MMTF fields as JSON, N, C-alpha, C and O atoms, coordinates in Angstrom:
{
  "mmtfVersion": "1.0.0",
  "mmtfProducer": "UNKNOWN",
  "numBonds": 571,
  "numAtoms": 572,
  "numGroups": 143,
  "numChains": 1,
  "numModels": 1,
  "chainsPerModel": [1],
  "groupsPerChain": [143],
  "chainIdList": ["A"],
  "bondAtomList": [4, 2, 8, 6, 12, 10, 16, 14, 20, 18, 24, 22, 28, 26, 32, 30, 36, 34, 40, 38, 44, 42, 48, 46, 52, 50, 56, 54, 60, 58, 64, 62, 68, 66, 72, 70, 76, 74, 80, 78, 84, 82, 88, 86, 92, 90, 96, 94, 100, 98, 104, 102, 108, 106, 112, 110, 116, 114, 120, 118, 124, 122, 128, 126, 132, 130, 136, 134, 140, 138, 144, 142, 148, 146, 152, 150, 156, 154, 160, 158, 164, 162, 168, 166, 172, 170, 176, 174, 180, 178, 184, 182, 188, 186, 192, 190, 196, 194, 200, 198, 204, 202, 208, 206, 212, 210, 216, 214, 220, 218, 224, 222, 228, 226, 232, 230, 236, 234, 240, 238, 244, 242, 248, 246, 252, 250, 256, 254, 260, 258, 264, 262, 268, 266, 272, 270, 276, 274, 280, 278, 284, 282, 288, 286, 292, 290, 296, 294, 300, 298, 304, 302, 308, 306, 312, 310, 316, 314, 320, 318, 324, 322, 328, 326, 332, 330, 336, 334, 340, 338, 344, 342, 348, 346, 352, 350, 356, 354, 360, 358, 364, 362, 368, 366, 372, 370, 376, 374, 380, 378, 384, 382, 388, 386, 392, 390, 396, 394, 400, 398, 404, 402, 408, 406, 412, 410, 416, 414, 420, 418, 424, 422, 428, 426, 432, 430, 436, 434, 440, 438, 444, 442, 448, 446, 452, 450, 456, 454, 460, 458, 464, 462, 468, 466, 472, 470, 476, 474, 480, 478, 484, 482, 488, 486, 492, 490, 496, 494, 500, 498, 504, 502, 508, 506, 512, 510, 516, 514, 520, 518, 524, 522, 528, 526, 532, 530, 536, 534, 540, 538, 544, 542, 548, 546, 552, 550, 556, 554, 560, 558, 564, 562, 568, 566],
  "bondOrderList": [1, 1, 1, 1, 1, 1, 1, 1, 1, 1, 1, 1, 1, 1, 1, 1, 1, 1, 1, 1, 1, 1, 1, 1, 1, 1, 1, 1, 1, 1, 1, 1, 1, 1, 1, 1, 1, 1, 1, 1, 1, 1, 1, 1, 1, 1, 1, 1, 1, 1, 1, 1, 1, 1, 1, 1, 1, 1, 1, 1, 1, 1, 1, 1, 1, 1, 1, 1, 1, 1, 1, 1, 1, 1, 1, 1, 1, 1, 1, 1, 1, 1, 1, 1, 1, 1, 1, 1, 1, 1, 1, 1, 1, 1, 1, 1, 1, 1, 1, 1, 1, 1, 1, 1, 1, 1, 1, 1, 1, 1, 1, 1, 1, 1, 1, 1, 1, 1, 1, 1, 1, 1, 1, 1, 1, 1, 1, 1, 1, 1, 1, 1, 1, 1, 1, 1, 1, 1, 1, 1, 1, 1],
  "groupList": [{"groupName": "MET", "atomNameList": ["N", "CA", "C", "O"], "elementList": ["N", "C", "C", "O"], "formalChargeList": [0, 0, 0, 0], "bondAtomList": [1, 0, 2, 1, 3, 2], "bondOrderList": [1, 1, 2], "singleLetterCode": "M", "chemCompType": "L-PEPTIDE LINKING"}, {"groupName": "ALA", "atomNameList": ["N", "CA", "C", "O"], "elementList": ["N", "C", "C", "O"], "formalChargeList": [0, 0, 0, 0], "bondAtomList": [1, 0, 2, 1, 3, 2], "bondOrderList": [1, 1, 2], "singleLetterCode": "A", "chemCompType": "L-PEPTIDE LINKING"}, {"groupName": "LYS", "atomNameList": ["N", "CA", "C", "O"], "elementList": ["N", "C", "C", "O"], "formalChargeList": [0, 0, 0, 0], "bondAtomList": [1, 0, 2, 1, 3, 2], "bondOrderList": [1, 1, 2], "singleLetterCode": "K", "chemCompType": "L-PEPTIDE LINKING"}, {"groupName": "ARG", "atomNameList": ["N", "CA", "C", "O"], "elementList": ["N", "C", "C", "O"], "formalChargeList": [0, 0, 0, 0], "bondAtomList": [1, 0, 2, 1, 3, 2], "bondOrderList": [1, 1, 2], "singleLetterCode": "R", "chemCompType": "L-PEPTIDE LINKING"}, {"groupName": "ASN", "atomNameList": ["N", "CA", "C", "O"], "elementList": ["N", "C", "C", "O"], "formalChargeList": [0, 0, 0, 0], "bondAtomList": [1, 0, 2, 1, 3, 2], "bondOrderList": [1, 1, 2], "singleLetterCode": "N", "chemCompType": "L-PEPTIDE LINKING"}, {"groupName": "ASP", "atomNameList": ["N", "CA", "C", "O"], "elementList": ["N", "C", "C", "O"], "formalChargeList": [0, 0, 0, 0], "bondAtomList": [1, 0, 2, 1, 3, 2], "bondOrderList": [1, 1, 2], "singleLetterCode": "D", "chemCompType": "L-PEPTIDE LINKING"}, {"groupName": "HIS", "atomNameList": ["N", "CA", "C", "O"], "elementList": ["N", "C", "C", "O"], "formalChargeList": [0, 0, 0, 0], "bondAtomList": [1, 0, 2, 1, 3, 2], "bondOrderList": [1, 1, 2], "singleLetterCode": "H", "chemCompType": "L-PEPTIDE LINKING"}, {"groupName": "LEU", "atomNameList": ["N", "CA", "C", "O"], "elementList": ["N", "C", "C", "O"], "formalChargeList": [0, 0, 0, 0], "bondAtomList": [1, 0, 2, 1, 3, 2], "bondOrderList": [1, 1, 2], "singleLetterCode": "L", "chemCompType": "L-PEPTIDE LINKING"}, {"groupName": "VAL", "atomNameList": ["N", "CA", "C", "O"], "elementList": ["N", "C", "C", "O"], "formalChargeList": [0, 0, 0, 0], "bondAtomList": [1, 0, 2, 1, 3, 2], "bondOrderList": [1, 1, 2], "singleLetterCode": "V", "chemCompType": "L-PEPTIDE LINKING"}, {"groupName": "THR", "atomNameList": ["N", "CA", "C", "O"], "elementList": ["N", "C", "C", "O"], "formalChargeList": [0, 0, 0, 0], "bondAtomList": [1, 0, 2, 1, 3, 2], "bondOrderList": [1, 1, 2], "singleLetterCode": "T", "chemCompType": "L-PEPTIDE LINKING"}, {"groupName": "PRO", "atomNameList": ["N", "CA", "C", "O"], "elementList": ["N", "C", "C", "O"], "formalChargeList": [0, 0, 0, 0], "bondAtomList": [1, 0, 2, 1, 3, 2], "bondOrderList": [1, 1, 2], "singleLetterCode": "P", "chemCompType": "L-PEPTIDE LINKING"}, {"groupName": "TRP", "atomNameList": ["N", "CA", "C", "O"], "elementList": ["N", "C", "C", "O"], "formalChargeList": [0, 0, 0, 0], "bondAtomList": [1, 0, 2, 1, 3, 2], "bondOrderList": [1, 1, 2], "singleLetterCode": "W", "chemCompType": "L-PEPTIDE LINKING"}, {"groupName": "SER", "atomNameList": ["N", "CA", "C", "O"], "elementList": ["N", "C", "C", "O"], "formalChargeList": [0, 0, 0, 0], "bondAtomList": [1, 0, 2, 1, 3, 2], "bondOrderList": [1, 1, 2], "singleLetterCode": "S", "chemCompType": "L-PEPTIDE LINKING"}, {"groupName": "GLY", "atomNameList": ["N", "CA", "C", "O"], "elementList": ["N", "C", "C", "O"], "formalChargeList": [0, 0, 0, 0], "bondAtomList": [1, 0, 2, 1, 3, 2], "bondOrderList": [1, 1, 2], "singleLetterCode": "G", "chemCompType": "PEPTIDE LINKING"}, {"groupName": "CYS", "atomNameList": ["N", "CA", "C", "O"], "elementList": ["N", "C", "C", "O"], "formalChargeList": [0, 0, 0, 0], "bondAtomList": [1, 0, 2, 1, 3, 2], "bondOrderList": [1, 1, 2], "singleLetterCode": "C", "chemCompType": "L-PEPTIDE LINKING"}, {"groupName": "TYR", "atomNameList": ["N", "CA", "C", "O"], "elementList": ["N", "C", "C", "O"], "formalChargeList": [0, 0, 0, 0], "bondAtomList": [1, 0, 2, 1, 3, 2], "bondOrderList": [1, 1, 2], "singleLetterCode": "Y", "chemCompType": "L-PEPTIDE LINKING"}, {"groupName": "PHE", "atomNameList": ["N", "CA", "C", "O"], "elementList": ["N", "C", "C", "O"], "formalChargeList": [0, 0, 0, 0], "bondAtomList": [1, 0, 2, 1, 3, 2], "bondOrderList": [1, 1, 2], "singleLetterCode": "F", "chemCompType": "L-PEPTIDE LINKING"}, {"groupName": "ILE", "atomNameList": ["N", "CA", "C", "O"], "elementList": ["N", "C", "C", "O"], "formalChargeList": [0, 0, 0, 0], "bondAtomList": [1, 0, 2, 1, 3, 2], "bondOrderList": [1, 1, 2], "singleLetterCode": "I", "chemCompType": "L-PEPTIDE LINKING"}, {"groupName": "GLN", "atomNameList": ["N", "CA", "C", "O"], "elementList": ["N", "C", "C", "O"], "formalChargeList": [0, 0, 0, 0], "bondAtomList": [1, 0, 2, 1, 3, 2], "bondOrderList": [1, 1, 2], "singleLetterCode": "Q", "chemCompType": "L-PEPTIDE LINKING"}, {"groupName": "GLU", "atomNameList": ["N", "CA", "C", "O"], "elementList": ["N", "C", "C", "O"], "formalChargeList": [0, 0, 0, 0], "bondAtomList": [1, 0, 2, 1, 3, 2], "bondOrderList": [1, 1, 2], "singleLetterCode": "E", "chemCompType": "L-PEPTIDE LINKING"}],
  "groupTypeList": [0, 1, 2, 3, 4, 5, 6, 7, 7, 8, 7, 7, 9, 5, 1, 10, 11, 11, 8, 12, 8, 8, 8, 12, 13, 14, 1, 15, 8, 1, 7, 9, 15, 7, 16, 10, 15, 15, 7, 5, 4, 13, 9, 8, 9, 12, 2, 13, 8, 17, 18, 1, 7, 18, 3, 17, 1, 8, 15, 7, 12, 7, 17, 7, 7, 7, 10, 1, 10, 17, 12, 7, 7, 2, 3, 16, 9, 12, 2, 2, 3, 7, 7, 2, 9, 1, 12, 16, 1, 6, 7, 6, 18, 0, 6, 11, 7, 19, 16, 19, 1, 7, 8, 13, 19, 15, 15, 3, 18, 2, 13, 16, 3, 8, 12, 18, 14, 7, 12, 6, 1, 10, 5, 13, 13, 8, 5, 17, 19, 7, 18, 2, 5, 13, 19, 7, 7, 7, 8, 18, 14, 2, 6],
  "groupIdList": [1, 2, 3, 4, 5, 6, 7, 8, 9, 10, 11, 12, 13, 14, 15, 16, 17, 18, 19, 20, 21, 22, 23, 24, 25, 26, 27, 28, 29, 30, 31, 32, 33, 34, 35, 36, 37, 38, 39, 40, 41, 42, 43, 44, 45, 46, 47, 48, 49, 50, 51, 52, 53, 54, 55, 56, 57, 58, 59, 60, 61, 62, 63, 64, 65, 66, 67, 68, 69, 70, 71, 72, 73, 74, 75, 76, 77, 78, 79, 80, 81, 82, 83, 84, 85, 86, 87, 88, 89, 90, 91, 92, 93, 94, 95, 96, 97, 98, 99, 100, 101, 102, 103, 104, 105, 106, 107, 108, 109, 110, 111, 112, 113, 114, 115, 116, 117, 118, 119, 120, 121, 122, 123, 124, 125, 126, 127, 128, 129, 130, 131, 132, 133, 134, 135, 136, 137, 138, 139, 140, 141, 142, 143],
  "secStructList": [7, 7, 7, 7, 7, 7, 7, 2, 2, 2, 2, 2, 6, 6, 1, 7, 2, 2, 2, 2, 2, 2, 2, 2, 2, 2, 2, 2, 2, 0, 0, 0, 0, 0, 2, 2, 2, 2, 2, 7, 7, 1, 1, 2, 2, 2, 2, 2, 2, 2, 2, 2, 2, 2, 2, 2, 2, 2, 2, 2, 2, 2, 2, 2, 2, 6, 2, 2, 2, 2, 2, 2, 2, 2, 2, 2, 2, 2, 2, 2, 2, 2, 2, 2, 7, 7, 1, 2, 2, 2, 2, 2, 1, 1, 7, 1, 2, 2, 2, 2, 2, 2, 2, 2, 2, 2, 2, 2, 2, 6, 6, 7, 3, 3, 3, 7, 7, 7, 1, 1, 1, 7, 7, 7, 1, 7, 7, 3, 3, 3, 3, 3, 6, 6, 3, 3, 3, 3, 3, 7, 7, 7, 7],
  "xCoordList": [1.02, -0.19, 0.488, 1.683, 0.067, 1.144, 1.364, 0.397, 2.265, 2.226, 1.28, 0.52, 1.225, -0.491, 0.437, 1.208, -0.071, 0.325, -0.512, -0.034, -1.25, -2.291, -1.572, -0.727, -1.81, -1.359, -1.69, -2.455, -0.908, -1.273, -2.434, -2.861, -3.014, -4.895, -5.449, -5.997, -5.02, -6.256, -5.705, -6.313, -4.65, -3.4, -4.079, -4.489, -4.123, -4.581, -6.014, -6.091, -6.82, -8.208, -8.27, -9.353, -7.393, -7.48, -6.485, -5.956, -6.266, -5.599, -6.382, -7.271, -6.255, -7.434, -6.811, -5.718, -7.863, -8.203, -7.413, -7.232, -6.468, -5.343, -4.351, -3.656, -4.255, -3.188, -3.086, -2.314, -3.515, -4.169, -3.879, -3.33, -4.315, -4.126, -3.01, -3.126, -1.74, -0.639, 0.122, 1.081, 0.033, 1.14, 0.725, 1.552, -0.35, -0.821, -0.191, 0.721, -0.397, 0.637, 2.469, 3.227, 2.561, 3.913, 4.194, 5.183, 3.409, 3.992, 3.51, 3.621, 2.828, 2.82, 4.049, 5.03, 4.315, 5.494, 7.432, 8.382, 6.841, 8.092, 8.179, 9.287, 7.037, 7.967, 7.174, 6.33, 7.074, 6.71, 7.979, 8.39, 8.418, 10.187, 10.939, 11.889, 11.102, 11.99, 12.764, 13.967, 12.075, 12.797, 13.368, 14.594, 12.89, 12.88, 14.318, 14.884, 14.478, 15.629, 16.581, 17.553, 17.069, 17.606, 18.153, 19.274, 16.953, 17.591, 18.027, 18.511, 17.483, 18.059, 19.23, 19.935, 19.992, 21.445, 21.558, 22.696, 20.383, 20.684, 20.584, 20.621, 20.494, 20.37, 18.793, 18.061, 18.449, 17.224, 16.605, 15.422, 16.919, 16.822, 16.308, 15.212, 16.985, 16.249, 15.458, 14.378, 15.233, 14.127, 12.656, 11.642, 12.83, 11.941, 11.386, 10.189, 12.575, 11.963, 11.208, 10.007, 11.994, 10.966, 9.603, 8.782, 9.778, 8.074, 7.562, 6.573, 7.79, 6.815, 6.709, 5.573, 7.573, 6.959, 5.854, 4.891, 6.059, 5.283, 4.195, 3.763, 3.749, 2.302, 1.74, 0.794, 2.267, 2.067, 1.457, 0.392, 2.449, 2.439, 1.184, 0.921, 0.213, -1.125, -2.193, -3.182, -1.775, -2.963, -2.257, -2.991, -1.439, -0.74, -1.086, -1.087, -1.384, -2.158, -2.923, -3.27, -3.899, -5.472, -5.842, -6.656, -4.725, -4.901, -4.988, -5.703, -4.438, -3.452, -4.718, -5.0, -5.387, -6.58, -7.67, -8.185, -8.414, -9.593, -9.836, -10.825, -9.009, -8.776, -9.612, -10.636, -8.936, -9.692, -11.233, -11.784, -12.056, -13.26, -13.781, -14.612, -13.119, -13.422, -13.408, -14.514, -12.153, -11.549, -12.692, -13.528, -12.7, -13.928, -15.337, -16.064, -15.65, -17.27, -16.62, -17.231, -15.628, -15.681, -15.655, -16.661, -14.593, -14.972, -16.227, -16.668, -16.667, -18.337, -19.277, -20.12, -19.376, -20.15, -19.522, -20.091, -18.461, -18.083, -18.7, -19.311, -18.376, -18.637, -20.225, -20.795, -21.057, -23.022, -23.133, -23.902, -22.279, -21.945, -22.125, -23.14, -21.381, -20.953, -22.19, -22.697, -22.787, -23.786, -24.926, -25.593, -24.976, -25.881, -26.204, -27.365, -24.866, -25.303, -25.303, -24.366, -26.866, -27.299, -27.133, -27.008, -27.136, -27.535, -26.586, -26.138, -26.474, -26.072, -26.975, -26.599, -27.749, -29.3, -28.174, -27.712, -27.915, -27.254, -26.283, -26.523, -24.812, -23.579, -23.618, -23.131, -24.604, -25.079, -25.787, -25.725, -26.224, -26.496, -25.237, -25.043, -24.425, -23.382, -22.071, -21.588, -21.806, -20.906, -19.157, -19.264, -18.451, -17.208, -16.56, -16.313, -16.359, -15.457, -16.435, -15.751, -17.683, -18.62, -18.371, -18.776, -17.839, -17.223, -16.208, -16.119, -15.214, -13.568, -13.949, -13.673, -14.591, -14.674, -14.727, -13.764, -15.943, -16.728, -15.478, -15.214, -14.915, -13.74, -13.059, -12.836, -12.695, -11.861, -12.12, -11.26, -13.412, -13.752, -14.455, -14.871, -14.412, -14.575, -13.095, -12.87, -12.291, -11.095, -10.447, -9.437, -10.799, -10.162, -10.786, -10.058, -11.89, -12.853, -11.943, -11.174, -11.793, -10.966, -9.309, -8.353, -9.495, -7.819, -6.874, -5.707, -7.042, -6.076, -5.831, -6.727, -4.42, -3.721, -4.565, -4.221, -5.602, -5.973, -5.189, -4.989, -4.902, -4.276, -4.781, -4.485, -5.746, -6.039, -6.666, -7.386, -6.681, -7.215, -8.364, -8.383, -9.274, -10.296, -10.394, -10.819, -10.094, -10.456, -10.453, -10.746, -10.03, -10.615, -9.11, -9.086, -8.096, -6.834, -6.437, -7.13, -5.049, -4.985, -3.963, -2.967, -4.701, -4.413, -2.962, -2.074, -2.417, -1.873, -2.504, -1.72, -3.246, -3.968, -4.133, -4.522, -3.607, -3.708, -4.656, -4.126, -6.04, -6.936, -6.413, -6.114, -6.4, -6.768, -4.608, -4.17, -4.01, -3.107, -3.351, -3.805, -2.96, -3.922, -2.268, -1.353, -2.064, -1.146, -1.661, -2.589, -0.708, -1.303, -0.299, 0.016, 0.345, 1.843, 2.681, 2.996, 3.134, 4.316, 3.677, 4.307, 2.651, 2.754, 2.139, 1.645, 2.055, 1.273, 0.676, 1.238, -0.978, -1.149, -1.993, -2.66, -2.046, -2.49, -4.314, -4.682, -4.636, -6.059, -6.541, -6.558, -6.923, -7.036, -9.371, -9.966, -9.898, -11.846, -12.025, -11.72, -12.641, -13.49, -15.56, -16.236, -15.904, -16.994, -18.02, -19.2],
  "yCoordList": [-1.18, 0.167, 1.28, 1.26, 2.121, 3.312, 4.386, 4.903, 4.666, 5.552, 6.306, 6.962, 6.296, 7.334, 7.61, 6.871, 9.121, 9.706, 9.243, 9.918, 8.624, 7.789, 7.841, 6.967, 8.775, 8.599, 7.125, 6.282, 6.931, 5.744, 5.321, 4.206, 6.332, 5.65, 4.821, 3.719, 6.014, 5.433, 3.723, 2.774, 3.691, 2.477, 1.348, 0.26, 1.759, 0.673, 0.427, -0.525, 0.974, 1.264, 0.142, -0.443, -0.306, -1.245, -2.381, -3.145, -2.434, -3.712, -4.597, -4.149, -5.42, -6.523, -5.768, -5.416, -5.793, -4.426, -4.914, -4.251, -6.668, -6.976, -6.099, -5.893, -5.488, -5.025, -3.71, -3.729, -3.157, -1.958, -1.967, -1.029, -3.059, -3.365, -4.285, -4.935, -4.652, -4.842, -3.769, -3.745, -2.455, -1.441, -0.707, -0.485, -0.484, 0.115, -0.417, 0.243, -1.305, -2.583, -1.93, -1.348, -2.36, -1.896, -0.351, -0.01, 0.357, 2.031, 2.308, 3.503, 1.359, 1.95, 0.978, 1.722, 0.159, -0.825, 0.332, 0.608, 0.624, 1.177, 2.668, 3.112, 3.325, 5.318, 4.399, 5.181, 3.434, 3.334, 2.649, 2.932, 1.824, 0.976, 1.02, 1.267, 0.67, 0.469, 1.862, 1.916, 2.942, 4.676, 4.567, 4.635, 4.397, 5.37, 4.318, 4.717, 3.561, 2.404, 2.701, 2.295, 3.165, 3.862, 5.307, 5.805, 5.781, 7.413, 8.196, 9.305, 6.72, 6.699, 7.107, 6.105, 8.345, 9.033, 9.546, 9.763, 9.864, 10.099, 12.218, 13.058, 12.248, 14.146, 14.263, 13.288, 15.45, 15.941, 16.196, 15.886, 16.754, 16.564, 14.974, 14.833, 14.113, 12.935, 12.909, 13.045, 12.845, 12.24, 13.013, 12.363, 14.273, 15.365, 14.65, 14.692, 13.792, 13.374, 11.87, 11.607, 11.236, 9.938, 9.687, 8.776, 10.959, 11.279, 12.293, 12.872, 12.626, 12.863, 12.01, 11.849, 11.205, 9.843, 8.741, 8.323, 8.478, 8.054, 8.768, 8.23, 9.796, 10.514, 10.103, 9.322, 10.571, 10.559, 8.96, 8.859, 7.663, 6.588, 6.388, 6.34, 6.235, 6.2, 6.83, 6.247, 8.288, 8.975, 8.203, 7.675, 8.238, 7.836, 6.093, 5.527, 5.386, 3.902, 3.988, 3.808, 4.327, 4.725, 4.929, 4.201, 6.606, 6.652, 5.655, 5.945, 4.657, 3.859, 2.659, 1.949, 2.381, 1.349, 2.124, 1.245, 3.221, 3.679, 2.895, 2.162, 2.978, 1.99, 0.666, 0.383, -0.218, -1.574, -1.612, -2.526, -0.724, -1.152, -0.958, -1.738, 0.759, 1.012, -0.056, -0.26, -1.176, -2.089, -3.051, -3.271, -3.422, -4.336, -4.19, -5.098, -3.017, -3.177, -3.21, -3.984, -2.586, -2.186, -4.004, -4.66, -4.502, -6.193, -6.985, -7.997, -6.467, -7.283, -6.976, -7.858, -5.924, -5.06, -5.65, -6.103, -5.619, -6.247, -8.085, -8.605, -8.334, -10.05, -9.834, -10.399, -8.686, -8.92, -8.766, -9.579, -7.588, -7.134, -8.638, -8.603, -9.64, -10.364, -11.129, -11.426, -11.518, -12.531, -11.542, -11.927, -10.447, -9.998, -9.747, -9.576, -9.643, -10.032, -10.921, -11.679, -10.914, -11.877, -11.822, -12.85, -10.516, -10.787, -9.45, -8.571, -9.527, -8.38, -6.865, -5.705, -7.157, -5.893, -5.106, -3.969, -6.125, -5.256, -4.731, -3.619, -5.382, -5.029, -3.278, -2.229, -3.69, -2.609, -1.357, -0.223, -1.367, -0.321, -0.364, 0.836, -0.912, -0.354, 0.975, 0.984, 1.688, 2.785, 1.689, 0.462, 2.019, 1.675, 1.282, 0.115, 2.27, 1.844, 0.486, -0.225, 0.349, -0.864, -1.876, -2.925, -1.92, -2.933, -3.196, -4.282, -2.212, -2.68, -3.564, -4.75, -2.709, -3.776, -5.046, -5.712, -5.593, -6.274, -7.673, -8.759, -7.002, -8.006, -8.2, -9.38, -7.342, -7.575, -8.825, -9.705, -8.947, -9.467, -11.004, -11.936, -10.88, -12.254, -13.403, -14.605, -12.025, -13.159, -13.273, -13.977, -12.742, -12.732, -14.145, -14.966, -14.215, -15.956, -16.574, -17.324, -16.418, -17.641, -17.956, -18.475, -17.505, -17.639, -16.502, -16.689, -15.49, -15.032, -13.578, -13.181, -13.105, -11.981, -10.831, -10.75, -9.881, -9.166, -7.717, -7.424, -7.062, -5.648, -4.536, -4.415, -3.438, -2.469, -1.467, -1.889, 0.057, 0.827, 1.634, 2.242, 1.42, 2.173, 3.249, 3.669, 4.001, 5.595, 6.038, 5.192, 7.743, 8.019, 8.617, 9.601, 7.989, 8.592, 7.704, 6.731, 8.25, 7.844, 6.476, 6.543, 4.913, 3.644, 3.913, 3.779, 4.28, 3.772, 2.518, 1.919, 2.131, 1.238, -0.203, -1.044, -0.269, -1.749, -1.1, -0.464, -1.521, -1.718, -2.512, -1.926, -4.042, -4.809, -5.784, -5.835, -6.22, -6.67, -7.972, -7.952, -9.283, -10.506, -11.429, -11.169, -12.264, -12.666, -14.47, -14.892, -15.051, -16.522, -17.408, -17.422, -18.543, -19.191, -19.231, -19.914, -17.415, -16.504, -15.847, -14.928, -16.306, -15.847, -14.235, -13.97, -13.195, -11.819, -11.795, -12.05, -11.267, -11.197, -9.534, -9.209, -8.799, -7.566, -7.173, -7.593, -6.987, -7.091, -5.334, -4.473, -5.332, -3.983, -4.108, -4.699, -3.505, -3.492, -2.55, -1.379, -3.05, -2.254, -2.616, -3.634, -1.215, -1.628, -1.544, -1.892],
  "zCoordList": [-0.051, 0.069, -0.069, 0.225, -0.398, -0.26, 0.714, 1.273, 0.897, 1.969, 2.484, 1.771, 3.773, 4.103, 5.616, 6.229, 5.891, 6.902, 8.316, 9.228, 8.679, 9.508, 10.933, 11.123, 11.973, 12.929, 13.796, 13.328, 15.292, 15.736, 15.736, 15.434, 16.122, 16.639, 15.641, 15.618, 14.518, 13.432, 13.414, 13.909, 12.835, 12.599, 13.593, 13.188, 14.859, 15.791, 15.121, 14.344, 15.287, 15.245, 13.971, 13.995, 12.87, 11.619, 12.086, 11.279, 13.478, 13.908, 14.608, 15.333, 14.541, 15.804, 17.453, 17.897, 17.816, 19.422, 20.283, 21.305, 20.068, 20.996, 21.068, 22.063, 19.855, 19.313, 20.375, 21.334, 20.228, 21.019, 22.857, 23.436, 23.46, 24.463, 24.59, 25.629, 23.775, 24.265, 24.07, 24.842, 22.99, 22.695, 24.259, 25.143, 24.321, 25.866, 26.841, 27.339, 27.202, 28.323, 28.167, 28.942, 26.915, 26.669, 27.059, 27.708, 26.684, 26.679, 27.972, 28.247, 29.192, 30.893, 30.904, 30.878, 30.921, 31.266, 31.184, 31.917, 29.493, 29.378, 30.26, 30.564, 30.604, 31.214, 32.406, 32.845, 32.955, 34.391, 35.144, 36.269, 34.378, 34.7, 34.434, 35.178, 32.348, 31.952, 31.812, 32.071, 31.412, 31.2, 32.461, 32.375, 33.819, 34.554, 35.502, 36.52, 35.1, 35.518, 34.64, 35.276, 33.515, 32.691, 32.967, 32.856, 33.363, 33.177, 34.706, 34.931, 35.889, 37.29, 37.685, 37.808, 38.03, 37.734, 38.935, 39.351, 39.789, 41.329, 41.365, 42.265, 40.346, 40.383, 40.777, 40.942, 40.884, 40.537, 39.605, 39.741, 38.42, 37.251, 36.757, 36.214, 36.944, 36.132, 37.198, 36.621, 38.161, 39.793, 38.811, 38.56, 38.44, 38.104, 36.868, 36.584, 35.925, 34.536, 35.24, 35.169, 35.738, 36.18, 36.832, 36.936, 37.218, 38.151, 37.009, 37.457, 36.009, 34.649, 33.99, 33.544, 33.646, 33.266, 33.913, 33.27, 34.836, 35.277, 36.014, 37.033, 35.663, 35.901, 34.096, 33.992, 33.035, 32.038, 31.457, 30.848, 31.816, 32.035, 32.004, 30.803, 32.604, 32.889, 31.941, 31.496, 31.68, 30.66, 29.126, 28.291, 29.046, 27.375, 27.197, 26.103, 28.571, 28.161, 28.01, 26.842, 28.964, 29.049, 27.354, 26.786, 26.316, 25.264, 24.175, 23.215, 24.182, 23.332, 23.766, 22.801, 24.855, 24.766, 24.192, 23.501, 23.992, 23.398, 21.91, 21.889, 20.631, 19.424, 19.656, 19.034, 20.79, 21.018, 21.154, 20.54, 21.897, 21.535, 20.395, 19.928, 19.406, 17.978, 17.147, 16.647, 16.656, 16.568, 16.78, 15.904, 17.563, 18.012, 17.669, 17.267, 17.853, 17.017, 15.438, 14.702, 14.889, 13.323, 13.31, 13.583, 13.017, 12.975, 13.486, 12.943, 14.448, 14.762, 13.739, 13.573, 12.969, 11.752, 10.638, 9.645, 10.839, 9.524, 9.097, 8.163, 9.801, 10.023, 9.726, 8.793, 10.9, 10.679, 8.898, 8.385, 7.742, 7.496, 6.355, 5.66, 6.209, 5.535, 5.525, 4.443, 6.756, 6.674, 5.856, 4.896, 6.346, 5.437, 4.472, 4.099, 3.636, 2.032, 1.276, 1.026, 0.62, 0.337, -1.192, -1.858, -1.757, -3.716, -4.225, -3.489, -5.21, -6.187, -5.674, -5.841, -5.276, -5.133, -3.841, -3.941, -2.612, -1.529, -2.217, -2.685, -2.516, -3.001, -3.671, -3.25, -5.119, -5.993, -4.706, -5.182, -3.685, -2.654, -1.786, -1.594, -1.251, -0.449, -0.967, -2.099, -0.201, -0.425, -1.015, -1.018, -1.23, -2.22, -0.683, -0.378, 0.1, 1.296, 2.442, 3.178, 2.425, 2.589, 1.976, 2.478, 1.059, -0.376, 0.329, 0.902, 0.423, 0.356, 1.998, 2.175, 3.009, 3.97, 4.037, 4.416, 3.65, 3.389, 2.734, 3.25, 1.364, 0.662, 2.008, 2.277, 2.874, 3.57, 4.554, 4.59, 5.446, 6.086, 5.512, 6.2, 4.073, 3.349, 3.369, 3.508, 3.114, 3.108, 4.465, 4.472, 5.603, 6.588, 7.384, 7.94, 7.333, 7.488, 6.749, 7.35, 5.24, 4.96, 5.353, 4.777, 6.3, 7.092, 6.51, 6.854, 5.804, 5.33, 6.778, 7.523, 6.763, 7.511, 6.787, 5.608, 7.145, 5.969, 6.778, 7.957, 5.494, 5.744, 5.019, 3.83, 5.779, 5.049, 5.671, 6.576, 5.503, 5.762, 5.03, 3.96, 5.97, 5.246, 5.383, 6.459, 4.501, 4.428, 2.888, 2.042, 2.391, 1.985, 1.333, 0.594, 1.663, 1.696, 0.084, -0.212, -1.051, -1.794, -1.324, -0.603, -2.142, -1.813, -2.52, -1.678, -3.915, -4.859, -5.368, -6.105, -5.277, -6.005, -5.925, -6.736, -4.358, -4.115, -2.432, -1.521, -2.514, -1.81, -0.321, 0.72, -0.559, 0.859, 0.317, -0.833, 1.338, 1.465, 2.288, 3.433, 1.504, 2.042, 2.336, 1.554, 3.256, 4.032, 4.529, 5.219, 3.894, 3.958, 3.231, 2.041, 4.82, 4.37, 3.335, 2.36, 4.39, 3.852, 2.215, 1.692, 1.649, 0.52, 0.496, 1.593, -0.395, 0.141, -1.706, -2.772, -1.255, -1.984, -2.326, -1.343, -3.142, -3.648, -3.83, -4.927, -3.614, -4.026, -4.045, -3.165, -5.598, -5.926, -6.076, -6.977, -5.139, -5.222, -6.078, -5.852, -7.366, -7.957, -7.616, -7.766, -7.136, -6.735, -8.223, -8.179]
}
């Protein structure tokens, strides 16, 4: 896919929900324990930086948890949409972004690891990246 300027929270909403939980936990552990361990040299400045990092850790980890329920909701609605789509008439009534999400969910249920960014940003002609058994497949959707 072409490079996009999506920030971390947008990328986390496109990833599975548990990725947001893992990133949040890693950020908390790093800011609370790891960075203070390496920064502590006994000076007043380092102690002030360590206290600031430990205060920020809770808020940053909570912010990084926000995409988890959004991602879960996106996956749930994609699965529901796939089950509900029964005819070509349903497909023709969909918005093109919904169609791309539907195609991604179809391949996800077929066992592929699906990477897609459902946005209006230019994608360089590649709408979905599929991976399975070490093979990479590129998909361009035409609604």
